[in-house]
Tab-separated table of C-alpha atoms in Angstrom:
chain	number	residue	atom	x	y	z
A	1	MET	CA	-5.015	-13.480	2.019
A	2	ALA	CA	-2.374	-15.604	0.045
A	3	ASP	CA	-0.933	-18.924	1.170
A	4	PRO	CA	1.878	-18.212	3.393
A	5	GLU	CA	3.526	-21.537	2.392
A	6	ALA	CA	3.688	-20.535	-1.185
A	7	GLU	CA	7.338	-21.045	-2.290
A	8	VAL	CA	9.383	-18.155	-3.697
A	9	SER	CA	12.384	-19.431	-5.654
A	10	GLY	CA	15.506	-17.911	-7.098
A	11	GLY	CA	17.139	-14.721	-6.179
A	12	ARG	CA	14.206	-13.134	-4.723
A	13	GLY	CA	13.584	-16.098	-2.597
A	14	ALA	CA	17.068	-15.945	-1.265
A	15	GLN	CA	16.777	-12.317	-0.526
A	16	LEU	CA	13.594	-12.996	1.549
A	17	GLU	CA	15.415	-15.655	3.524
A	18	ARG	CA	18.252	-13.325	4.343
A	19	THR	CA	15.947	-10.397	5.345
A	20	GLY	CA	13.172	-12.451	7.226
A	21	LEU	CA	10.788	-10.296	5.468
A	22	ARG	CA	7.348	-11.381	4.116
A	23	HIS	CA	6.780	-11.162	0.533
A	24	GLY	CA	3.493	-10.128	-1.018
A	25	TRP	CA	1.567	-10.333	-4.429
A	26	THR	CA	1.426	-8.035	-7.168
A	27	THR	CA	-1.763	-6.324	-8.324
A	28	GLY	CA	-1.506	-8.489	-11.435
A	29	ALA	CA	-1.534	-11.628	-9.323
A	30	CYS	CA	-4.443	-10.430	-7.316
A	31	ALA	CA	-6.570	-9.610	-10.463
A	32	THR	CA	-5.577	-13.028	-11.839
A	33	ALA	CA	-6.964	-14.652	-8.819
A	34	ALA	CA	-10.353	-12.759	-8.745
A	35	THR	CA	-10.525	-13.231	-12.529
A	36	THR	CA	-9.981	-16.975	-12.087
A	37	ALA	CA	-12.649	-17.212	-9.225
A	38	ALA	CA	-15.294	-15.119	-11.065
A	39	TYR	CA	-15.057	-17.070	-14.334
A	40	THR	CA	-15.209	-20.469	-12.430
A	41	ALA	CA	-18.366	-19.317	-10.784
A	42	LEU	CA	-19.929	-18.041	-13.966
A	43	LEU	CA	-19.347	-21.532	-15.570
A	44	SER	CA	-19.888	-23.749	-12.501
A	45	GLY	CA	-22.127	-21.802	-10.143
A	46	ASP	CA	-19.727	-21.953	-7.182
A	47	PHE	CA	-16.624	-19.709	-6.307
A	48	PRO	CA	-13.391	-21.365	-5.345
A	49	ASP	CA	-12.404	-20.008	-1.996
A	50	PRO	CA	-9.391	-20.062	-1.682
A	51	VAL	CA	-8.632	-19.914	-5.410
A	52	THR	CA	-5.288	-20.957	-6.408
A	53	ILE	CA	-3.314	-19.514	-9.453
A	54	ALA	CA	-0.122	-20.461	-11.263
A	55	LEU	CA	2.511	-17.520	-11.352
A	56	PRO	CA	4.991	-17.302	-14.206
A	57	LYS	CA	7.727	-19.000	-12.358
A	58	GLY	CA	5.639	-21.985	-11.286
A	59	GLN	CA	4.518	-20.906	-7.735
A	60	ARG	CA	0.942	-21.825	-6.921
A	61	PRO	CA	-0.299	-19.354	-4.125
A	62	ALA	CA	-3.765	-19.432	-2.960
A	63	PHE	CA	-5.972	-16.303	-2.388
A	64	ALA	CA	-9.035	-15.810	-0.181
A	65	LEU	CA	-12.096	-13.947	-1.667
A	66	ALA	CA	-12.995	-10.811	0.040
A	67	ALA	CA	-16.287	-10.273	-2.041
A	68	GLU	CA	-18.226	-12.271	-4.604
A	69	GLU	CA	-21.351	-11.563	-6.724
A	70	LEU	CA	-23.014	-13.972	-9.209
A	71	SER	CA	-25.847	-13.267	-11.663
A	72	ALA	CA	-27.131	-14.965	-15.020
A	73	ASP	CA	-24.674	-13.134	-17.180
A	74	ARG	CA	-21.701	-12.044	-15.055
A	75	ALA	CA	-19.587	-12.733	-11.958
A	76	MET	CA	-17.374	-10.562	-9.602
A	77	ALA	CA	-14.870	-11.725	-7.302
A	78	ALA	CA	-12.240	-9.609	-5.054
A	79	VAL	CA	-9.211	-10.134	-3.481
A	80	VAL	CA	-7.400	-7.906	-0.957
A	81	LYS	CA	-3.852	-6.885	-2.087
A	82	ASP	CA	-1.405	-8.061	0.279
A	83	ALA	CA	2.140	-6.595	-0.187
A	84	GLY	CA	3.828	-8.374	2.668
A	85	ASP	CA	6.289	-6.256	4.461
A	86	ASP	CA	6.964	-4.001	1.325
A	87	PRO	CA	5.934	-0.227	1.876
A	88	ASP	CA	3.544	-0.506	-1.277
A	89	VAL	CA	0.914	2.036	-1.393
A	90	THR	CA	-1.662	-0.229	-3.007
A	91	HIS	CA	-1.246	-2.744	0.283
A	92	GLY	CA	-4.692	-3.474	1.380
A	93	ALA	CA	-6.573	-2.204	-1.697
A	94	LEU	CA	-9.468	-4.376	-2.819
A	95	VAL	CA	-9.007	-5.743	-6.244
A	96	ARG	CA	-12.112	-6.635	-8.137
A	97	ALA	CA	-12.593	-8.693	-11.388
A	98	THR	CA	-15.991	-8.762	-13.188
A	99	VAL	CA	-16.223	-11.357	-15.792
A	100	ARG	CA	-18.925	-11.337	-18.482
A	101	VAL	CA	-19.482	-14.145	-21.329
A	102	LEU	CA	-18.862	-12.802	-24.905
A	103	PRO	CA	-20.142	-14.383	-28.008
A	104	PRO	CA	-18.060	-17.148	-29.645
A	105	GLY	CA	-14.962	-15.590	-31.171
A	106	GLY	CA	-15.097	-12.609	-29.041
A	107	GLY	CA	-11.652	-13.465	-27.368
A	108	VAL	CA	-10.586	-11.836	-24.073
A	109	VAL	CA	-11.280	-8.214	-23.925
A	110	PHE	CA	-9.778	-6.190	-21.038
A	111	ARG	CA	-11.853	-3.092	-19.325
A	112	ALA	CA	-10.848	-0.476	-16.933
A	113	GLY	CA	-13.347	-0.353	-14.129
A	114	PRO	CA	-13.455	2.146	-11.486
A	115	GLY	CA	-9.936	2.916	-9.874
A	116	VAL	CA	-8.030	1.432	-12.754
A	117	GLY	CA	-6.348	3.823	-15.052
A	118	THR	CA	-6.380	4.476	-18.794
A	119	VAL	CA	-3.191	5.017	-21.013
A	120	THR	CA	-3.344	8.701	-22.642
A	121	ARG	CA	0.276	8.908	-23.777
A	122	PRO	CA	2.488	6.935	-26.190
A	123	GLY	CA	5.623	5.264	-25.045
A	124	LEU	CA	4.118	2.721	-22.521
A	125	PRO	CA	3.790	-1.049	-23.378
A	126	LEU	CA	0.146	-0.318	-24.084
A	127	ALA	CA	-1.531	1.678	-26.750
A	128	VAL	CA	-3.323	5.044	-25.962
A	129	GLY	CA	-6.773	4.428	-25.005
A	130	GLU	CA	-6.110	1.049	-23.477
A	131	PRO	CA	-6.904	0.083	-19.617
A	132	ALA	CA	-3.630	0.111	-17.630
A	133	ILE	CA	-3.347	-3.664	-17.331
A	134	ASN	CA	0.191	-4.470	-18.173
A	135	PRO	CA	1.114	-7.220	-20.556
A	136	VAL	CA	2.200	-10.033	-18.040
A	137	PRO	CA	-1.114	-9.613	-15.899
A	138	ARG	CA	-2.983	-9.719	-19.284
A	139	GLN	CA	-1.285	-12.944	-20.344
A	140	MET	CA	-1.712	-14.436	-16.871
A	141	MET	CA	-5.561	-13.769	-16.826
A	142	SER	CA	-5.887	-15.019	-20.380
A	143	GLU	CA	-3.993	-18.288	-19.406
A	144	HIS	CA	-6.369	-18.753	-16.507
A	145	ILE	CA	-9.491	-18.051	-18.382
A	146	ALA	CA	-8.585	-20.672	-20.966
A	147	SER	CA	-7.601	-23.286	-18.169
A	148	VAL	CA	-10.970	-22.670	-16.593
A	149	ALA	CA	-12.886	-22.924	-19.894
A	150	ALA	CA	-11.094	-26.300	-20.440
A	151	ARG	CA	-12.241	-27.443	-17.089
A	152	HIS	CA	-15.804	-26.499	-17.202
A	153	GLY	CA	-16.707	-26.361	-20.828
A	154	GLY	CA	-16.621	-22.714	-21.557
A	155	SER	CA	-15.545	-20.925	-24.750
A	156	GLY	CA	-12.933	-18.797	-23.142
A	157	ASP	CA	-14.592	-15.577	-24.869
A	158	VAL	CA	-15.048	-12.963	-22.020
A	159	GLU	CA	-14.829	-9.392	-21.030
A	160	ILE	CA	-12.681	-8.899	-18.063
A	161	GLU	CA	-13.224	-5.722	-16.035
A	162	ILE	CA	-10.749	-4.971	-13.397
A	163	SER	CA	-11.417	-2.231	-10.804
A	164	VAL	CA	-9.707	-1.264	-7.522
A	165	ASP	CA	-11.599	0.273	-4.794
A	166	HIS	CA	-10.272	4.089	-4.194
A	167	GLY	CA	-7.829	3.415	-6.656
A	168	GLU	CA	-7.974	6.851	-8.404
A	169	GLU	CA	-7.388	8.407	-4.898
A	170	ILE	CA	-4.285	5.888	-4.336
A	171	ALA	CA	-2.843	6.520	-7.773
A	172	ARG	CA	-2.235	10.261	-6.908
A	173	SER	CA	0.799	8.684	-4.863
A	174	THR	CA	2.136	6.999	-7.764
A	175	TRP	CA	3.965	7.893	-11.192
A	176	ASN	CA	0.762	7.399	-13.104
A	177	PRO	CA	-0.420	10.823	-13.559
A	178	ARG	CA	3.006	11.843	-14.843
A	179	LEU	CA	3.131	9.071	-17.182
A	180	GLY	CA	-0.306	9.844	-18.727
A	181	ILE	CA	-2.145	7.071	-16.911
A	182	LEU	CA	-5.357	8.668	-15.757
A	183	GLY	CA	-8.135	7.702	-13.647
A	184	GLY	CA	-6.489	5.103	-11.374
A	185	LEU	CA	-3.619	2.616	-10.838
A	186	SER	CA	-2.124	0.290	-13.077
A	187	ILE	CA	-2.269	-3.312	-12.789
A	188	LEU	CA	1.236	-4.453	-12.539
A	189	GLY	CA	3.844	-7.407	-12.024
A	190	THR	CA	6.042	-9.603	-13.977
A	191	THR	CA	6.507	-12.493	-11.462
A	192	GLY	CA	3.365	-11.934	-9.444
A	193	ILE	CA	5.380	-11.573	-6.309
A	194	VAL	CA	6.500	-8.419	-4.353
A	195	VAL	CA	9.751	-8.637	-2.670
A	196	PRO	CA	10.146	-6.184	0.317
A	197	TYR	CA	12.153	-3.278	-0.398
A	198	SER	CA	13.140	-4.700	-3.902
A	199	CYS	CA	12.096	-1.462	-5.454
A	200	SER	CA	11.342	-3.138	-8.843
A	201	ALA	CA	8.010	-1.058	-9.053
A	202	TRP	CA	10.268	2.130	-8.808
A	203	ILE	CA	12.842	0.806	-11.376
A	204	ASP	CA	10.050	-0.118	-13.672
A	205	SER	CA	8.640	3.427	-13.192
A	206	ILE	CA	12.175	4.893	-14.170
A	207	ARG	CA	12.040	3.027	-17.457
A	208	ARG	CA	8.428	3.771	-18.408
A	209	GLY	CA	9.361	7.410	-17.617
A	210	VAL	CA	12.272	7.216	-20.097
A	211	ASP	CA	9.750	5.639	-22.841
A	212	VAL	CA	7.117	8.306	-22.208
A	213	ALA	CA	9.750	11.054	-22.597
A	214	ARG	CA	11.257	9.570	-25.871
A	215	ALA	CA	7.838	8.872	-27.308
A	216	ALA	CA	7.061	12.601	-26.513
A	217	GLY	CA	10.057	13.565	-28.475
A	218	ARG	CA	11.842	14.845	-25.462
A	219	ARG	CA	15.631	14.680	-26.124
A	220	HIS	CA	16.499	16.178	-22.754
A	221	VAL	CA	15.564	14.494	-19.586
A	222	ALA	CA	16.462	14.968	-15.730
A	223	GLY	CA	16.990	12.324	-13.319
A	224	CYS	CA	16.476	13.827	-9.894
A	225	THR	CA	16.953	12.343	-6.512
A	226	GLY	CA	13.935	14.175	-4.902
A	227	SER	CA	11.478	17.069	-5.190
A	228	THR	CA	13.796	19.845	-4.389
A	229	SER	CA	16.270	18.868	-6.875
A	230	GLU	CA	13.540	18.497	-9.520
A	231	LYS	CA	12.487	22.061	-8.833
A	232	VAL	CA	16.076	23.041	-9.504
A	233	ALA	CA	16.408	21.246	-12.818
A	234	VAL	CA	13.048	22.558	-13.974
A	235	ALA	CA	14.387	26.191	-12.820
A	236	GLU	CA	17.673	25.711	-14.642
A	237	HIS	CA	16.468	24.059	-17.834
A	238	GLY	CA	12.623	24.666	-18.056
A	239	LEU	CA	11.894	20.939	-18.582
A	240	PRO	CA	8.315	19.725	-19.045
A	241	GLU	CA	6.810	17.208	-16.666
A	242	ASP	CA	7.248	14.172	-18.903
A	243	ALA	CA	10.883	14.996	-19.106
A	244	LEU	CA	11.395	14.503	-15.290
A	245	LEU	CA	12.457	11.140	-14.028
A	246	ASP	CA	12.073	10.413	-10.359
A	247	MET	CA	15.312	8.748	-9.981
A	248	GLY	CA	15.358	8.353	-6.177
A	249	ASP	CA	18.306	6.306	-5.148
A	250	PHE	CA	18.572	4.273	-8.439
A	251	ALA	CA	20.935	6.243	-10.607
A	252	GLY	CA	22.132	3.086	-12.130
A	253	ALA	CA	18.604	2.254	-13.346
A	254	VAL	CA	18.440	5.473	-15.216
A	255	LEU	CA	21.779	5.185	-16.590
A	256	LYS	CA	21.557	1.605	-17.796
A	257	TYR	CA	18.271	2.031	-19.468
A	258	LEU	CA	19.465	5.203	-21.203
A	259	ARG	CA	22.268	3.283	-22.493
A	260	ARG	CA	19.827	1.213	-24.430
A	261	HIS	CA	17.413	3.710	-25.042
A	262	PRO	CA	19.363	7.020	-25.337
A	263	VAL	CA	18.271	10.650	-25.603
A	264	ASP	CA	20.638	13.587	-26.190
A	265	ARG	CA	21.053	14.812	-22.880
A	266	LEU	CA	20.671	13.837	-19.287
A	267	THR	CA	20.935	16.142	-16.294
A	268	ILE	CA	21.572	14.512	-12.972
A	269	ALA	CA	20.194	16.607	-10.126
A	270	GLY	CA	20.330	15.756	-6.433
A	271	GLY	CA	21.626	16.480	-3.041
A	272	PHE	CA	25.391	16.751	-2.593
A	273	ALA	CA	25.709	13.743	-0.231
A	274	LYS	CA	24.016	11.484	-2.530
A	275	LEU	CA	25.790	12.544	-5.722
A	276	SER	CA	29.080	12.154	-3.802
A	277	LYS	CA	28.277	8.472	-3.689
A	278	LEU	CA	27.695	8.480	-7.471
A	279	ALA	CA	30.944	10.300	-7.674
A	280	ALA	CA	32.649	7.435	-5.753
A	281	GLY	CA	31.207	4.965	-8.161
A	282	HIS	CA	28.070	3.833	-6.451
A	283	LEU	CA	24.884	3.463	-8.533
A	284	ASP	CA	22.454	2.660	-5.747
A	285	LEU	CA	22.615	5.713	-3.544
A	286	HIS	CA	20.392	4.449	-0.630
A	287	SER	CA	21.878	4.929	2.727
A	288	SER	CA	21.633	1.291	3.688
A	289	ARG	CA	23.512	0.181	0.463
A	290	SER	CA	26.215	2.959	0.070
A	291	GLN	CA	27.804	5.484	2.499
A	292	VAL	CA	29.443	8.897	1.820
A	293	ASP	CA	33.133	8.243	1.489
A	294	LYS	CA	34.794	11.209	3.302
A	295	ALA	CA	38.373	9.887	2.510
A	296	PHE	CA	37.327	10.065	-1.116
A	297	LEU	CA	36.005	13.716	-0.762
A	298	ALA	CA	39.180	14.561	1.207
A	299	ASP	CA	41.106	13.340	-1.959
A	300	LEU	CA	38.944	15.293	-4.258
A	301	ALA	CA	39.555	18.499	-2.282
A	302	ARG	CA	43.245	17.946	-2.227
A	303	ARG	CA	42.965	17.931	-6.127
A	304	GLY	CA	41.366	20.975	-6.031
A	305	GLY	CA	43.849	22.816	-3.876
A	306	ALA	CA	43.028	21.902	-0.336
A	307	ASP	CA	46.048	21.887	1.964
A	308	GLU	CA	46.245	19.035	4.482
A	309	ASP	CA	44.483	20.848	7.233
A	310	LEU	CA	41.437	21.420	5.185
A	311	ALA	CA	41.747	17.762	3.816
A	312	THR	CA	41.982	16.286	7.225
A	313	ALA	CA	38.875	18.411	8.229
A	314	VAL	CA	36.936	17.011	5.154
A	315	ALA	CA	37.739	13.362	5.990
A	316	THR	CA	36.457	13.806	9.604
A	317	ALA	CA	33.446	16.106	8.878
A	318	ASN	CA	30.054	14.883	10.453
A	319	THR	CA	28.238	14.915	7.167
A	320	GLY	CA	28.754	14.985	3.426
A	321	LEU	CA	27.298	18.680	3.287
A	322	GLU	CA	29.602	19.843	5.949
A	323	THR	CA	32.673	18.687	3.830
A	324	VAL	CA	31.382	21.226	0.831
A	325	GLN	CA	30.739	24.008	3.407
A	326	LEU	CA	34.365	23.666	4.760
A	327	CYS	CA	35.837	23.652	1.349
A	328	THR	CA	33.595	26.626	0.133
A	329	ALA	CA	34.812	28.676	2.853
A	330	ARG	CA	38.526	28.134	1.747
A	331	GLY	CA	37.773	28.684	-1.800
A	332	VAL	CA	38.021	24.787	-2.830
A	333	PRO	CA	35.475	23.962	-5.343
A	334	LEU	CA	34.435	20.497	-3.810
A	335	GLY	CA	30.749	20.684	-5.203
A	336	ASP	CA	32.091	21.201	-8.739
A	337	LEU	CA	34.496	18.372	-8.426
A	338	VAL	CA	31.905	15.966	-6.932
A	339	ALA	CA	29.615	17.006	-9.931
A	340	ALA	CA	32.449	16.407	-12.470
A	341	ALA	CA	33.260	12.922	-10.967
A	342	ALA	CA	29.547	12.138	-10.804
A	343	ARG	CA	29.398	12.756	-14.479
A	344	THR	CA	32.374	10.760	-15.047
A	345	THR	CA	30.841	7.786	-13.437
A	346	ALA	CA	27.583	8.252	-15.451
A	347	LEU	CA	29.525	8.474	-18.742
A	348	ASP	CA	31.272	5.193	-17.942
A	349	VAL	CA	27.939	3.534	-17.347
A	350	LEU	CA	26.513	4.892	-20.510
A	351	ARG	CA	29.476	2.968	-22.253
A	352	GLY	CA	29.543	5.392	-25.136
A	353	ALA	CA	25.880	5.665	-25.675
A	354	PRO	CA	25.003	9.119	-27.499
A	355	VAL	CA	23.867	10.964	-24.237
A	356	ALA	CA	25.511	14.358	-22.947
A	357	VAL	CA	25.432	14.357	-19.158
A	358	ASP	CA	25.621	17.349	-16.809
A	359	VAL	CA	25.390	17.256	-13.059
A	360	ILE	CA	23.863	19.662	-10.422
A	361	CYS	CA	24.624	19.230	-6.759
A	362	ILE	CA	22.359	21.144	-4.166
A	363	ASP	CA	21.976	21.449	-0.488
A	364	ARG	CA	19.061	20.944	1.434
A	365	ALA	CA	17.519	24.198	0.792
A	366	GLY	CA	17.998	23.883	-2.948
A	367	THR	CA	21.025	25.952	-3.447
A	368	VAL	CA	23.397	24.763	-6.114
A	369	VAL	CA	26.739	23.957	-4.609
A	370	GLY	CA	28.122	22.350	-7.517
A	371	ARG	CA	27.745	21.692	-11.141
A	372	ALA	CA	29.461	20.109	-14.129
A	373	GLU	CA	28.622	21.362	-17.599
A	374	PRO	CA	27.245	18.776	-20.230
A	375	ARG	CA	29.812	16.346	-21.713
A	376	GLY	CA	29.250	13.506	-24.059
A	377	PRO	CA	30.981	10.391	-25.347
A	378	ARG	CA	33.065	12.569	-27.847
A	379	ASP	CA	34.362	14.766	-25.129
A	380	VAL	CA	35.793	12.168	-22.850
């Protein structure tokens, strides 16, 4: 368990202060702590417990060891991943680091142990065949190895094997299989800190999904708000799995990343209510951060030919889906109008990037209730 007094600074710290939620630690921070303890024991004969590490922004949390083993040529230390109050699937996972001394000049070599994945597709920040230990955690571990070597007279030439108990099973609940990371989890983290409900891991997965799709030569991707809309996008366009982006509520993350890393075409598919928020200009579609604007929908309905009675009914409807049902019954294409407005928002965020956008709105059963055909920057 990490030191609860460890300071978190900057915007993330301010977020925690406002919410009162407890922060946690990334798998990269846990792997770094375990690696530091194991190499210290290998050189000194004793495991530091708790073991203190330095995070990229200067915080110095301490981690208790959950397991330790020492022999003549290797040492293993383990740390329990504590995600704080974030609903992280890796919370409670046991992250192990086994460190072996290499001959002088061997450098720092990373290996994937049981429960840590291996990269099998291009487009990620790691080469195909490499263990799924991301660049920042690798840098953190390498820096701590060098620091321990300087204190205890080691060469710093080591093999580090990271493993996660039950990691292959846990990884089935992550994006890893779709991204071509097979055999287990990724060791992640850029700051070492998990902020509750920051969803940084989800946004990072969206970016990696775009990278994988581009590396595979996909020129058409779909950003979907959930599994039902994903099935509709596949049925409509026959897209392969590596062209599907689990957008969730983060429409802005998809659009901003595609602005810098474009593909020829983006299909946005999602529930009518969520996409009505995008149509109104919201880029975060989560219910706690944006709401269905029924007055906005009433104005759209008027533009589509609704009389004042229907517009009033839309403005006072109980749900977003009810608004489209009311309009459909009166021959007003509110679903299409929302899809077109959502497309306009998307093109505005793309700022002229060479991406054509189409939009599909569905109801809860997966029935298409609105669509907007592809339009790109030249068509605006």
